Each structure stands twice: as structure tokens, then as C-alpha cells.
Coordinates of C-alpha atoms and ligand atoms in Angstrom, one line a residue:
M78 CA 101.5 65.2 161.8
A79 CA 99.1 67.9 160.5
E80 CA 97.0 65.5 158.5
E81 CA 93.8 64.3 160.0
R82 CA 94.0 60.8 161.4
S83 CA 91.1 58.5 161.0
R84 CA 88.9 58.1 164.1
N85 CA 89.7 55.1 166.2
F86 CA 87.1 52.5 167.2
I87 CA 86.5 54.1 170.6
E88 CA 85.8 57.5 169.1
Q89 CA 83.4 56.0 166.6
M90 CA 81.6 54.2 169.4
I91 CA 81.3 57.4 171.5
D92 CA 80.1 59.4 168.4
K93 CA 77.4 56.8 167.9
D94 CA 76.4 56.7 171.6
L95 CA 76.2 60.5 171.8
A96 CA 74.1 60.7 168.6
E97 CA 71.8 58.0 170.0
G98 CA 71.6 59.7 173.4
V99 CA 73.1 56.7 175.3
Y100 CA 74.9 59.4 177.4
D101 CA 75.2 63.2 176.7
H102 CA 78.7 63.9 177.9
V103 CA 82.0 62.0 178.3
C104 CA 83.7 61.2 181.5
T105 CA 86.8 59.0 181.6
R106 CA 89.3 58.0 184.3
F107 CA 92.8 56.5 184.8
P108 CA 92.7 54.0 187.6
P109 CA 96.1 52.7 188.5
E110 CA 96.8 50.5 191.5
P111 CA 99.4 52.3 193.6
N112 CA 101.7 49.3 193.6
G113 CA 104.6 50.4 191.3
Y114 CA 105.8 53.1 189.0
L115 CA 104.0 53.9 185.8
H116 CA 105.6 52.9 182.5
I117 CA 105.2 53.9 178.9
G118 CA 102.2 51.5 178.5
H119 CA 100.4 53.4 181.2
A120 CA 101.2 56.6 179.4
K121 CA 99.2 55.3 176.5
S122 CA 96.2 54.6 178.8
I123 CA 96.5 58.0 180.5
L124 CA 96.7 60.0 177.3
L125 CA 94.0 58.0 175.6
N126 CA 91.6 58.6 178.5
Y127 CA 92.6 62.2 179.0
G128 CA 92.5 62.8 175.2
L129 CA 89.0 61.5 174.9
A130 CA 87.7 63.7 177.7
K131 CA 89.3 66.7 176.2
E132 CA 88.2 65.9 172.7
Y133 CA 84.5 65.7 173.8
G134 CA 84.6 68.6 176.2
G135 CA 84.2 66.2 179.1
K136 CA 86.0 65.3 182.3
F137 CA 89.0 63.2 183.2
N138 CA 89.3 61.7 186.7
M139 CA 92.4 60.4 188.4
R140 CA 91.5 57.5 190.7
F141 CA 93.8 55.2 192.7
D142 CA 92.5 51.7 192.7
D143 CA 93.6 51.0 196.3
T144 CA 91.4 48.1 197.1
N145 CA 94.3 45.8 197.9
P146 CA 96.2 47.1 200.9
T147 CA 99.0 44.4 200.8
K148 CA 100.9 45.8 197.9
E149 CA 100.1 49.5 198.0
K150 CA 102.4 52.2 199.1
I151 CA 102.0 56.0 199.5
E152 CA 105.4 56.4 197.7
F153 CA 103.7 55.1 194.6
V154 CA 100.7 57.4 195.0
E155 CA 103.1 60.4 194.9
S156 CA 105.2 59.1 192.0
I157 CA 102.1 58.3 189.9
K158 CA 100.6 61.7 190.5
A159 CA 103.9 63.4 189.5
D160 CA 104.1 61.3 186.3
I161 CA 100.5 62.1 185.3
E162 CA 101.0 65.8 185.9
W163 CA 104.2 65.8 183.9
L164 CA 102.5 64.1 181.0
G165 CA 100.0 67.0 181.0
A166 CA 96.9 65.0 181.7
D167 CA 95.1 67.5 183.9
F168 CA 92.7 66.0 186.3
E169 CA 92.0 69.4 187.9
D170 CA 90.5 68.8 191.3
R171 CA 89.2 65.3 190.5
L172 CA 91.6 63.1 192.4
F173 CA 89.9 60.1 193.9
F174 CA 90.6 56.9 195.7
A175 CA 88.6 53.6 195.4
S176 CA 88.8 53.5 199.2
D177 CA 86.6 56.7 199.2
Y178 CA 83.7 54.4 198.2
F179 CA 84.2 51.5 200.7
D180 CA 80.9 52.5 202.3
Q181 CA 79.0 52.3 199.0
M182 CA 80.6 49.0 198.2
Y183 CA 79.6 47.6 201.6
E184 CA 76.1 48.8 201.2
G185 CA 76.0 47.2 197.7
A186 CA 77.1 43.9 199.2
I187 CA 74.2 44.1 201.7
K188 CA 71.9 44.9 198.9
L189 CA 73.0 41.9 196.9
I190 CA 72.6 39.6 199.9
N191 CA 69.1 40.9 200.4
K192 CA 68.3 40.3 196.8
G193 CA 69.5 36.7 197.2
K194 CA 72.4 37.6 194.8
A195 CA 75.3 37.1 197.1
Y196 CA 76.2 34.5 199.8
V197 CA 78.9 33.8 202.3
S198 CA 81.1 30.9 201.6
T199 CA 83.3 29.0 204.0
L200 CA 85.2 27.1 201.4
S201 CA 89.0 27.6 201.3
A202 CA 90.6 29.3 198.4
D203 CA 91.7 25.9 197.0
E204 CA 88.2 24.5 197.3
I205 CA 86.7 27.4 195.6
K206 CA 89.1 26.9 192.8
E207 CA 88.4 23.2 192.6
Y208 CA 84.6 23.8 192.7
R209 CA 84.9 26.3 189.9
G210 CA 85.3 23.6 187.2
T211 CA 87.2 24.1 184.0
L212 CA 86.5 25.5 180.5
T213 CA 85.1 22.1 179.5
E214 CA 83.4 21.2 182.8
P215 CA 80.7 23.2 184.7
G216 CA 81.4 24.2 188.2
K217 CA 79.9 22.7 191.4
N218 CA 77.7 24.6 193.7
D219 CA 79.2 26.0 196.9
P220 CA 77.6 24.4 200.0
G221 CA 76.9 27.9 201.2
R222 CA 75.0 28.9 198.0
D223 CA 71.6 28.1 199.5
R224 CA 72.1 29.8 202.8
S225 CA 69.2 32.1 203.9
V226 CA 69.4 35.8 203.5
E227 CA 69.3 36.2 207.3
E228 CA 72.2 33.8 207.8
N229 CA 74.2 35.5 205.0
L230 CA 73.6 38.9 206.6
K231 CA 74.8 37.5 210.0
L232 CA 77.9 35.9 208.6
F233 CA 78.8 38.9 206.5
E234 CA 78.4 41.0 209.6
E235 CA 80.8 38.7 211.4
M236 CA 83.3 39.0 208.6
K237 CA 83.1 42.8 209.0
S238 CA 83.3 42.8 212.8
G239 CA 86.8 41.3 212.9
K240 CA 85.7 37.9 214.3
V241 CA 86.7 36.0 211.2
E242 CA 90.2 35.0 210.3
D243 CA 91.7 35.9 207.0
G244 CA 90.6 33.4 204.4
A245 CA 88.0 31.7 206.6
M246 CA 85.1 33.3 204.8
V247 CA 84.4 35.2 201.6
L248 CA 81.3 36.7 200.0
R249 CA 80.5 35.4 196.6
A250 CA 78.1 36.8 194.0
K251 CA 75.4 34.2 193.1
I252 CA 75.5 34.1 189.3
D253 CA 75.9 30.8 187.5
M254 CA 78.2 28.0 188.2
T255 CA 77.7 26.6 184.8
S256 CA 78.4 29.7 182.8
P257 CA 80.9 29.2 180.0
N258 CA 82.5 32.4 181.2
M259 CA 84.6 31.4 184.3
N260 CA 84.4 35.0 185.7
M261 CA 80.6 34.5 186.1
R262 CA 80.9 31.3 188.2
D263 CA 80.0 32.9 191.5
P264 CA 83.0 35.2 191.7
V265 CA 84.3 36.2 195.1
I266 CA 83.4 39.9 195.8
Y267 CA 84.6 40.4 199.4
R268 CA 87.4 38.9 201.4
V269 CA 88.6 39.2 205.0
A270 CA 92.0 40.8 205.4
H271 CA 93.2 42.1 208.7
M272 CA 95.4 44.8 207.3
T273 CA 95.9 48.5 207.8
H274 CA 94.9 50.5 204.7
H275 CA 97.0 53.6 203.8
N276 CA 93.8 55.6 203.5
T277 CA 91.2 54.1 205.7
G278 CA 93.5 52.8 208.5
D279 CA 91.9 50.0 210.5
K280 CA 88.3 50.9 209.7
W281 CA 87.8 47.8 207.6
C282 CA 89.0 44.2 207.8
I283 CA 87.0 43.2 204.7
Y284 CA 88.0 44.4 201.3
P285 CA 86.2 44.3 198.0
M286 CA 87.6 42.4 195.0
Y287 CA 88.6 44.4 191.9
D288 CA 85.8 43.1 189.6
Y289 CA 83.2 44.1 192.1
A290 CA 84.7 47.4 193.2
H291 CA 85.7 48.8 189.8
P292 CA 82.2 49.2 188.3
I293 CA 80.9 50.8 191.5
E294 CA 83.8 53.3 191.5
D295 CA 83.0 54.2 187.9
A296 CA 79.3 54.5 188.6
V297 CA 79.8 56.6 191.7
E298 CA 82.0 59.0 189.8
G299 CA 79.6 59.2 186.8
I300 CA 82.2 57.7 184.4
T301 CA 80.6 57.1 181.0
N302 CA 83.5 55.2 179.4
S303 CA 85.5 52.7 181.5
I304 CA 88.4 52.1 179.2
C305 CA 90.7 49.2 180.0
T306 CA 93.0 46.7 178.3
L307 CA 92.0 43.5 176.5
E308 CA 92.6 41.1 179.3
F309 CA 89.4 42.5 180.9
E310 CA 87.2 41.6 178.0
D311 CA 85.9 38.4 179.7
H312 CA 85.2 40.4 182.8
R313 CA 82.8 42.8 181.1
P314 CA 79.7 40.6 181.7
L315 CA 80.5 40.8 185.4
Y316 CA 81.1 44.5 185.2
D317 CA 77.6 44.9 183.8
W318 CA 76.1 42.4 186.2
V319 CA 77.3 44.3 189.2
L320 CA 76.0 47.7 187.9
I321 CA 72.6 46.2 186.8
E322 CA 72.0 44.3 190.0
L323 CA 72.9 47.3 192.1
G324 CA 70.6 49.5 190.1
Y325 CA 73.3 51.8 188.6
K326 CA 72.0 51.0 185.2
E327 CA 69.4 48.9 183.5
T328 CA 71.1 47.4 180.4
P329 CA 74.7 46.7 179.5
E330 CA 74.6 49.3 176.7
Q331 CA 74.1 52.1 179.2
A332 CA 76.9 54.1 181.0
P333 CA 79.3 53.3 182.6
K334 CA 80.3 51.2 179.7
Q335 CA 83.5 49.1 179.6
T336 CA 85.6 49.2 176.4
E337 CA 88.8 47.3 175.9
F338 CA 91.8 48.2 173.8
A339 CA 95.2 46.5 173.1
K340 CA 98.1 47.2 175.5
L341 CA 101.1 49.0 174.2
Y342 CA 104.1 46.6 174.0
L343 CA 107.6 47.7 173.1
T344 CA 109.8 45.2 171.4
N345 CA 112.8 44.0 173.5
V346 CA 111.9 46.2 176.4
V347 CA 111.3 45.2 180.0
T348 CA 108.2 46.6 181.7
G349 CA 107.3 43.9 184.2
K350 CA 107.3 45.1 187.8
R351 CA 108.8 41.8 189.0
Y352 CA 111.8 42.1 186.7
I353 CA 112.4 45.7 187.3
K354 CA 112.2 45.2 191.0
K355 CA 114.9 42.5 190.7
L356 CA 117.2 44.8 188.6
V357 CA 116.8 47.5 191.3
E358 CA 117.5 45.1 194.2
E359 CA 120.5 43.6 192.5
G360 CA 121.9 47.0 191.8
I361 CA 122.0 46.4 188.1
V362 CA 120.1 49.7 187.6
D363 CA 120.2 52.6 190.0
G364 CA 116.5 52.7 190.8
W365 CA 113.1 52.7 189.0
D366 CA 114.2 55.9 187.2
D367 CA 117.4 54.4 185.8
P368 CA 117.6 56.0 182.3
R369 CA 117.7 52.5 180.7
L370 CA 114.3 51.7 181.9
V371 CA 110.9 52.8 180.4
S372 CA 109.1 53.8 183.5
I373 CA 107.8 57.4 183.0
A374 CA 110.2 58.6 185.7
A375 CA 113.1 56.9 183.8
L376 CA 112.1 58.4 180.5
R377 CA 111.8 61.8 182.0
R378 CA 115.2 61.4 183.7
R379 CA 116.8 60.3 180.4
G380 CA 115.4 63.5 178.7
F381 CA 112.2 62.5 177.0
T382 CA 109.6 65.2 176.9
P383 CA 105.9 64.9 177.4
E384 CA 105.5 66.1 173.8
S385 CA 107.6 63.3 172.5
I386 CA 105.5 60.7 174.4
R387 CA 102.3 62.2 173.2
M388 CA 103.5 62.0 169.7
F389 CA 104.6 58.4 170.2
V390 CA 101.2 57.4 171.7
E391 CA 99.4 59.2 168.9
L392 CA 101.5 57.3 166.2
C393 CA 100.8 54.0 167.9
G394 CA 97.1 54.5 167.6
V395 CA 94.4 52.6 169.4
S396 CA 93.5 49.1 168.4
K397 CA 91.8 45.9 169.4
A398 CA 94.7 43.7 168.3
N399 CA 97.9 43.1 170.3
S400 CA 101.1 44.2 168.6
S401 CA 104.5 45.3 169.6
T402 CA 106.1 48.6 168.7
D403 CA 109.7 49.2 168.0
Y404 CA 111.6 51.4 170.6
A405 CA 113.1 53.2 167.6
M406 CA 109.8 54.9 167.1
L407 CA 110.0 56.4 170.5
E408 CA 113.5 57.6 169.6
Y409 CA 112.2 59.1 166.4
C410 CA 109.6 61.1 168.3
I411 CA 112.2 62.6 170.7
R412 CA 114.5 63.5 167.9
E413 CA 111.6 65.2 166.1
D414 CA 110.6 67.1 169.2
L415 CA 114.1 68.3 170.2
K416 CA 115.8 69.0 166.9
I417 CA 114.3 72.4 166.4
K418 CA 113.6 73.3 170.0
R419 CA 116.9 72.8 171.7
P420 CA 120.3 74.5 171.2
R421 CA 123.3 72.7 169.7
M422 CA 126.4 72.7 171.8
M423 CA 130.0 71.6 171.1
V424 CA 131.3 68.8 173.3
A425 CA 134.3 66.6 172.7
L426 CA 133.3 63.2 174.1
D427 CA 136.8 61.7 173.6
P428 CA 138.9 64.9 173.6
V429 CA 142.3 65.4 172.0
K430 CA 144.1 68.8 172.0
L431 CA 144.3 70.8 168.8
V432 CA 147.0 73.4 168.7
I433 CA 146.9 76.2 166.2
D434 CA 150.6 77.0 165.9
N435 CA 150.2 80.4 164.2
Y436 CA 147.5 81.7 166.5
P437 CA 148.9 84.3 168.9
E438 CA 149.7 82.8 172.3
G439 CA 147.6 84.1 175.2
Q440 CA 145.0 85.6 172.8
T441 CA 141.3 84.9 173.3
E442 CA 138.5 86.1 171.0
M443 CA 134.8 85.7 171.5
L444 CA 133.0 84.1 168.6
E445 CA 129.3 84.4 167.9
V446 CA 127.8 80.9 167.4
P447 CA 124.2 80.3 166.3
N448 CA 122.3 78.1 168.8
N449 CA 120.4 76.2 166.2
L450 CA 120.8 76.8 162.5
E451 CA 117.3 75.5 161.8
N452 CA 115.7 77.8 164.3
E453 CA 116.9 81.4 164.4
E454 CA 114.7 82.2 167.3
L455 CA 117.1 80.4 169.6
G456 CA 119.6 83.2 169.0
T457 CA 123.3 83.0 169.3
R458 CA 125.9 82.6 172.1
Q459 CA 129.5 83.7 172.6
V460 CA 132.2 81.0 172.7
P461 CA 135.8 81.9 173.5
F462 CA 138.3 80.8 170.9
G463 CA 142.1 80.5 171.4
R464 CA 145.3 78.8 170.4
E465 CA 144.5 75.6 172.1
L466 CA 141.3 73.7 171.6
Y467 CA 139.8 70.3 172.1
I468 CA 138.4 68.3 169.3
D469 CA 136.9 64.8 169.2
R470 CA 139.6 62.1 168.7
E471 CA 137.6 60.6 165.8
D472 CA 137.9 63.9 163.9
F473 CA 141.6 63.3 163.3
M474 CA 143.3 60.5 161.4
E475 CA 146.9 60.2 160.5
E476 CA 146.2 57.9 157.6
P477 CA 142.6 58.5 156.6
P478 CA 140.5 56.2 154.4
K479 CA 138.9 57.5 151.3
K480 CA 136.1 60.0 151.8
Y481 CA 137.4 61.1 155.2
F482 CA 136.9 64.9 155.1
R483 CA 138.0 65.7 158.6
L484 CA 141.5 66.5 159.9
F485 CA 144.6 64.6 158.5
P486 CA 148.0 66.0 157.6
G487 CA 147.7 68.5 154.8
N488 CA 143.9 68.7 154.8
E489 CA 141.9 71.9 155.5
V490 CA 138.6 71.9 157.4
R491 CA 136.3 74.5 159.0
L492 CA 136.2 74.8 162.7
M493 CA 132.5 75.3 163.3
S494 CA 131.6 79.0 163.4
A495 CA 135.3 79.9 163.5
Y496 CA 138.2 79.6 161.0
F497 CA 139.6 77.2 158.4
V498 CA 142.6 75.3 159.7
T499 CA 145.0 73.1 157.9
C500 CA 146.5 70.1 159.7
T501 CA 150.2 70.0 159.9
G502 CA 150.8 66.8 162.0
C503 CA 150.5 65.3 165.4
V504 CA 152.4 64.4 168.6
K505 CA 152.2 60.9 170.0
D506 CA 153.1 59.4 173.4
E507 CA 155.4 56.4 173.8
N508 CA 152.5 54.0 173.1
G509 CA 151.8 55.7 169.8
K510 CA 148.6 57.3 171.1
V511 CA 147.9 60.8 169.6
I512 CA 148.1 63.4 172.3
E513 CA 148.1 66.6 170.2
V514 CA 147.1 67.5 166.7
H515 CA 148.7 70.6 165.2
C516 CA 147.4 72.9 162.6
T517 CA 147.6 76.5 161.2
Y518 CA 144.7 78.8 160.7
D519 CA 143.9 81.3 158.0
P520 CA 142.7 84.6 159.6
E521 CA 140.9 85.5 156.4
T522 CA 138.4 82.7 156.7
K523 CA 136.6 83.8 159.9
S524 CA 133.0 82.7 159.9
G525 CA 130.6 85.5 159.1
S526 CA 133.3 87.6 157.4
G527 CA 131.9 86.9 154.0
F528 CA 135.0 84.9 152.9
T529 CA 134.3 83.0 149.7
G530 CA 137.9 82.3 148.5
R531 CA 137.7 78.6 148.7
K532 CA 135.6 75.8 150.0
V533 CA 136.3 72.9 152.4
K534 CA 134.5 69.6 152.7
G535 CA 134.6 69.1 156.4
T536 CA 133.4 71.1 159.4
I537 CA 134.3 69.9 162.9
H538 CA 133.3 71.1 166.4
W539 CA 135.7 72.2 169.0
V540 CA 135.9 73.4 172.6
P541 CA 138.3 76.1 173.9
A542 CA 140.9 74.3 176.0
K543 CA 141.3 77.0 178.7
E544 CA 137.6 77.5 179.3
A545 CA 136.5 73.9 178.7
V546 CA 134.3 72.3 181.4
K547 CA 135.0 68.7 182.1
V548 CA 131.7 66.8 182.1
E549 CA 130.5 63.2 182.4
C550 CA 128.5 61.7 179.6
R551 CA 126.6 58.4 179.9
L552 CA 125.8 56.5 176.7
Y553 CA 123.1 53.9 176.8
E554 CA 122.2 50.8 174.9
N555 CA 119.2 48.5 175.5
I556 CA 119.5 46.9 178.9
V557 CA 118.6 43.6 177.4
D558 CA 120.5 41.8 174.7
E559 CA 118.4 42.3 171.6
E560 CA 119.9 39.3 169.7
K561 CA 119.1 36.9 172.5
G562 CA 115.7 38.4 173.2
V563 CA 114.4 39.7 176.5
Y564 CA 114.0 36.4 178.4
N565 CA 116.3 33.5 178.8
K566 CA 114.5 30.5 177.5
E567 CA 115.9 28.2 180.1
D568 CA 115.2 29.9 183.4
G569 CA 113.1 32.9 182.4
S570 CA 115.6 35.4 183.6
L571 CA 116.5 38.5 181.7
N572 CA 119.2 38.4 179.0
L573 CA 121.2 41.4 180.0
N574 CA 123.3 43.4 177.6
P575 CA 126.7 44.0 179.3
N576 CA 127.3 47.2 177.3
S577 CA 124.0 48.9 178.3
L578 CA 125.9 51.7 180.0
T579 CA 129.1 53.5 178.9
V580 CA 130.4 56.2 181.2
L581 CA 132.7 58.8 179.7
T582 CA 134.2 60.9 182.5
E583 CA 136.7 63.0 180.6
C584 CA 134.4 64.8 178.1
M585 CA 135.2 68.5 177.4
A586 CA 132.3 70.9 176.9
E587 CA 132.0 74.5 176.0
P588 CA 131.5 76.7 179.1
E589 CA 127.9 77.6 178.1
L590 CA 126.8 74.3 179.5
L591 CA 127.6 75.4 183.0
K592 CA 124.2 77.2 182.8
A593 CA 122.4 73.9 182.4
K594 CA 119.8 72.9 184.9
P595 CA 118.5 69.4 185.7
Y596 CA 116.3 68.0 182.8
D597 CA 117.7 70.6 180.4
S598 CA 118.4 69.0 177.1
F599 CA 120.8 69.9 174.2
Q600 CA 122.0 68.6 171.0
F601 CA 125.7 67.9 171.2
V602 CA 126.9 68.5 167.7
R603 CA 127.3 65.2 165.9
Q604 CA 126.9 63.1 169.1
G605 CA 123.2 63.1 169.8
F606 CA 120.7 64.6 172.2
F607 CA 121.7 64.8 175.9
C608 CA 120.0 65.8 179.1
L609 CA 121.4 67.0 182.4
D610 CA 120.9 64.1 184.8
C611 CA 118.7 65.2 187.7
K612 CA 120.1 62.8 190.2
D613 CA 123.8 62.7 189.9
S614 CA 124.6 66.2 188.6
K615 CA 125.6 68.9 191.1
P616 CA 125.5 72.1 189.0
E617 CA 126.3 74.3 192.0
E618 CA 129.6 72.4 192.4
G619 CA 130.3 72.4 188.7
K620 CA 129.6 68.6 188.5
L621 CA 127.7 67.9 185.3
V622 CA 126.4 64.5 184.2
F623 CA 124.7 64.2 180.9
N624 CA 122.5 61.3 179.7
R625 CA 122.5 60.6 176.0
I626 CA 118.8 60.5 175.2
V627 CA 119.3 59.3 171.7
S628 CA 121.9 59.5 168.9
L629 CA 121.3 61.7 165.9
K630 CA 120.8 59.2 163.2
S631 CA 118.7 56.1 162.9
S632 CA 117.6 53.8 160.2
F633 CA 114.0 54.1 161.5
V634 CA 111.5 55.1 158.9
L635 CA 108.1 56.2 160.0
P636 CA 105.5 53.7 158.8
K637 CA 103.2 55.1 156.1
S638 CA 99.6 55.5 157.3
E639 CA 97.1 53.8 155.0
Ligands
LIG830 P1 99.3 45.1 187.6 O1 99.9 43.9 187.2 O2 99.8 45.5 189.0 O3 97.8 45.1 187.5 P2 99.2 47.1 185.5 O4 100.3 47.5 184.7 O5 98.0 46.5 184.9 O6 99.9 46.2 186.6 P3 97.5 49.1 186.7 O7 97.8 50.0 187.8 O8 96.4 48.1 187.0 O9 98.8 48.3 186.4 O10 97.2 49.8 185.4 C1 96.4 51.0 185.3 C2 95.8 51.1 183.9 O11 96.8 51.1 182.9 C3 94.9 50.0 183.6 O12 93.7 50.6 183.1 C4 95.6 49.2 182.6 O13 94.8 48.5 181.7 C5 96.5 50.2 181.9 N1 97.7 49.6 181.3 C6 98.6 48.8 182.0 N2 99.6 48.4 181.2 C7 99.3 49.0 179.9 C8 99.9 48.9 178.6 N3 101.0 48.2 178.4 N4 99.3 49.6 177.6 C9 98.2 50.3 177.8 N5 97.6 50.4 179.0 C10 98.1 49.7 180.0
LIG831 MG1 96.2 46.0 186.6

């Protein structure tokens, strides 16, 4: 990642604007509506905006776009703040709310009315839609379009005073009912809504519409670059119209300036609020932070790190063309981040006893085990070793296929950081299931003793039986069925994967893992990266639940950059 990446189109535009003196500093913002949890796509927007501010020595604002009190909840405000802080996008003391500027927006509306650029309409929502025309037909003028300034001021005052019912009147910008851009056909800029707002309480019963409010929010905060996603491209003329009519700028080229980029889409991944809400309500997932989802809270709970998400967003780049990225790239990033950073522990997911028949009964010795062979800085730990161990069931086969180098009768392997053992056989229950594997060890072969007598082809991990800690491990697959695709073609519902969650309750882990705290992650040798679940673990009671973040191997290859 050390190589210089080429500058994206937004950076090129800012470089040019700064050189030409369009503005002399950079100020960006992230403006979520507090109506849901943030997902990986929002992370892209956050890190892009924050990254640009940082790169140009500018400022980054956090602003809740809370102009629609129906859907907003304080719960979301808190979760969004926590997510942004976790991602490392530092907004310092610049936390704002669109509702902080309701006064300016109201004054702006009065100004537009006085300029003859806004009027009160008494058409219903359906009529307004009908009058708007279509892409091929111009719209029709609203009967209220020619009202006098005085009358508009009076009616708007009535809207504000609470005398008008919801939906009975709106304020429209007077632009052009024949514009080829539908957004410019006298858009509604204020509506009546008798609702309590989480920030302003009952002060207002008129609320500004997004397209009118957003440019004012940007202008009041001194934002230079209002970066949004492509679906707002057709709204840009309205953004500039509002700012120019209200005197915040003179030409579209000046700041605040809207620039659009393509959304981040992940292939075969559900991000839609509506769908996730349904999964939560139906109990298919255990909340917005279920580790199978891609909300930021879910990714954090699963064990993703802010570094891995930053790397992912960086690899995705910034573009004007919509495309979809493979989830495997996100997995690649977390593997890259954790493989050197985190200790490697021994856990038997499907344990079976291994008995070393010639090891003295009752004896325990402490073995020094390196925490990560690729990173000496992580040091070593002591692991007790004795006559009875647990190994993973798949590390023994009575009748092995070719090229199987693990335990089978007569074969010798290394027990990781311990001794060579030779398999002597196994014990089965009445159903033929192996319940014990037997072996003998060679005391000469102790790890670190300098033994060079002979070599073995296989190394397997183990857990001391007496000191083992029983833990739960949760293995995940995609919540949707990748072969069928995300959505059912017939009814639009999700195609769920019945195997998206596998719970293993009998896993045996080395005692070191008792020290794990929520969100701590580890490599479990040969099994993948795991993270201590923050919701269902109770470390103080010895109850440990680990989420598999990702397995160790993948067929994913990082695309070559041109
Ligand atoms: P809603 O349907 O409620 O508007 P939203 O996902 O657009 O949902 P916002 O709170 O409006 O939610 O989004 C905040 C910001 O995040 C916006 O600037 C939006 O453009 C950006 N954003 C949303 N989804 C993505 C995505 N998939 N990729 C990149 N940016 C996104
Ligand atoms: Mg939105």
C-alpha cells in the first residue's frame, strides 16, 4: 500500500480550485439523517470527507440532517456518533444539527417570498405531482404562482402559526415549470407538519425540505465541498439556485460546491434499511449489530477494525461510475490488518481427546509458545502441557487419503511448540465415532531444544485437557444465498441462506483466552480470525463467545492497479 495512488477526480478538482483561488481552504462534512444505523457505504462517505479535510489541512464537520422529525430518533444520533468516532473521523468540537439553522432557513424563505421567488400553494400533494408534468411534457403553473408578495407572506405566516393543517399548504420555490430538470419545476421548500422535533420540540410546525435546507446548512457552516452521491446530480442546479438567490454565493462555481461520487455497493450484501428492519423484527438476526450484517456496528461486533475499513475504502477508490465490490475484498483487508498484529491461539473447534500413553500421569509442564511467528514483538506465552490434550477432530484420520500429513496410525507429527508424537490408534464408541486418539511422544524432540534428528511433515495444534476452557464459536456465512442472489425475483423478499450461522458450543480453548476482553481478536491457528463477542460473552463468569471474523484462506486476489 506504500505506492502513491493517483489523485481522484475530487482531489484534482480541489487542487484546481485552490490554485485558481475559488476558495482558500477546505471544509467538508458528513450529513447523515438520524433515521437508521450507518453501514459500510456510509463509512466510505465519512472517510472520504474526513480524509479530504485532513489532506488539505482543513476542517471536517459532523452534521445531523434532522429536518424530517417523523423518522428520526435520538438512539440513531448516539449510534452514528459512536460509529464515526470508532472509524477515527475526528470532528473535534464541530458537531452540528440542521435544526440549529431553522431560523436562517425561515428567514431565507421570507427573503425568497419578498423577492417574488417563492409562493404558497394550496394544491394537494397529488395535484402538485399531476401539475409537475413528465419528462416529455412541461408542467402546468400552480394557481398560487401569481399570488402577491403580501398574500404569500400572510399565508406563510399562517402556516407557521399552527393554523394550517398538515398538507393543506406548502411553500414552493418559483423557478420554471417547463424546465427539463424536474427538480427545478417549482419544488416544494417548506411543508406543514405538526410534530415534535427531537431537538427543537414544538417550536416549529413548518419544516424545510431537504433540497432547500441542505445548501443553507452547508453555507452557514462555511463548507467548501458538499460531497454527496450520484443520485443528487440532478439536484445540483437547485442547490446552486438556493445559494445564489439567498446571496450566499454569486455563481455555481463558488463554494459551497456540490460534487457527486458513486455509492459503494457490495455484491450480494443487504444494506437497505427496510430489509434489515424486517430481519430484526422477524428475529432472523439479533439486532442491527448482528455480525452477519454490514452496519458499522455489526462489522465492529464481528471484529473488523477501523484500519481494515480504511484500507478497504482506500482500495475501492472514488469514482463517478456505479460498480459493485466483492465482500471478499473486505475480508482481504481484515486479514491483512490482523495477521501480524494479533496473537495466534490454539483452539479445537471440534475437539477430540489425544492421550499420550508414555507421558507421566499427573505431570504438567509449562511450554513457551510464541504469540505470532511473524511478529516477535508480540512475545510468548506459557501453555500447560500434559498427558491428555484436545486436538481438532479433522487432525486425525484412521484411513487417511494420500498427502494427509496429520495424525493416523503409525504417523509422526509435531504438536505445535511441544513434542513429536506418533499415533498408535484410537478408541471408538458403539456408533463407531472416535472418542480418543492415542499416541506416544519422544521426549528428545521438545520444541526449542535444538533437536534435528528427523523431520515430520505435519504440525497440529492442541489444547491441554485439564486446563482447557470451553468456549462457543460462531461461524458465519453470507446471510443471503449467493447463488440465488439477494432478492427473490417473484416477491422481492430476501433469499436467505439457511446456513448463515453455525454455533459450536463445545470448542476447547487454551486458558490464555480467559484474559480476552470484548472486541479482542485473535488468530485461532488454522481456523481463522475470531473476536470476543461484546454482547453475549460474560468474561467475568467465564462465558466466552467468539465470532469468526474471517477464515484464513481465500481465493481473493487483489486487483492490480493500472
Ligand atoms: P436514506 O435512504 O435514509 O436517505 P442514506 O443511506 O442515503 O439513506 P443518509 O443518512 O442520507 O442515508 O446518508 C448520509 C450520507 O451518506 C449521504 O451523504 C449519502 O450520500 C452517503 N451514503 C449513503 N449510502 C452510501 C453508499 N452506499 N456509499 C457511499 N456513500 C453513501
Ligand atoms: Mg439520504
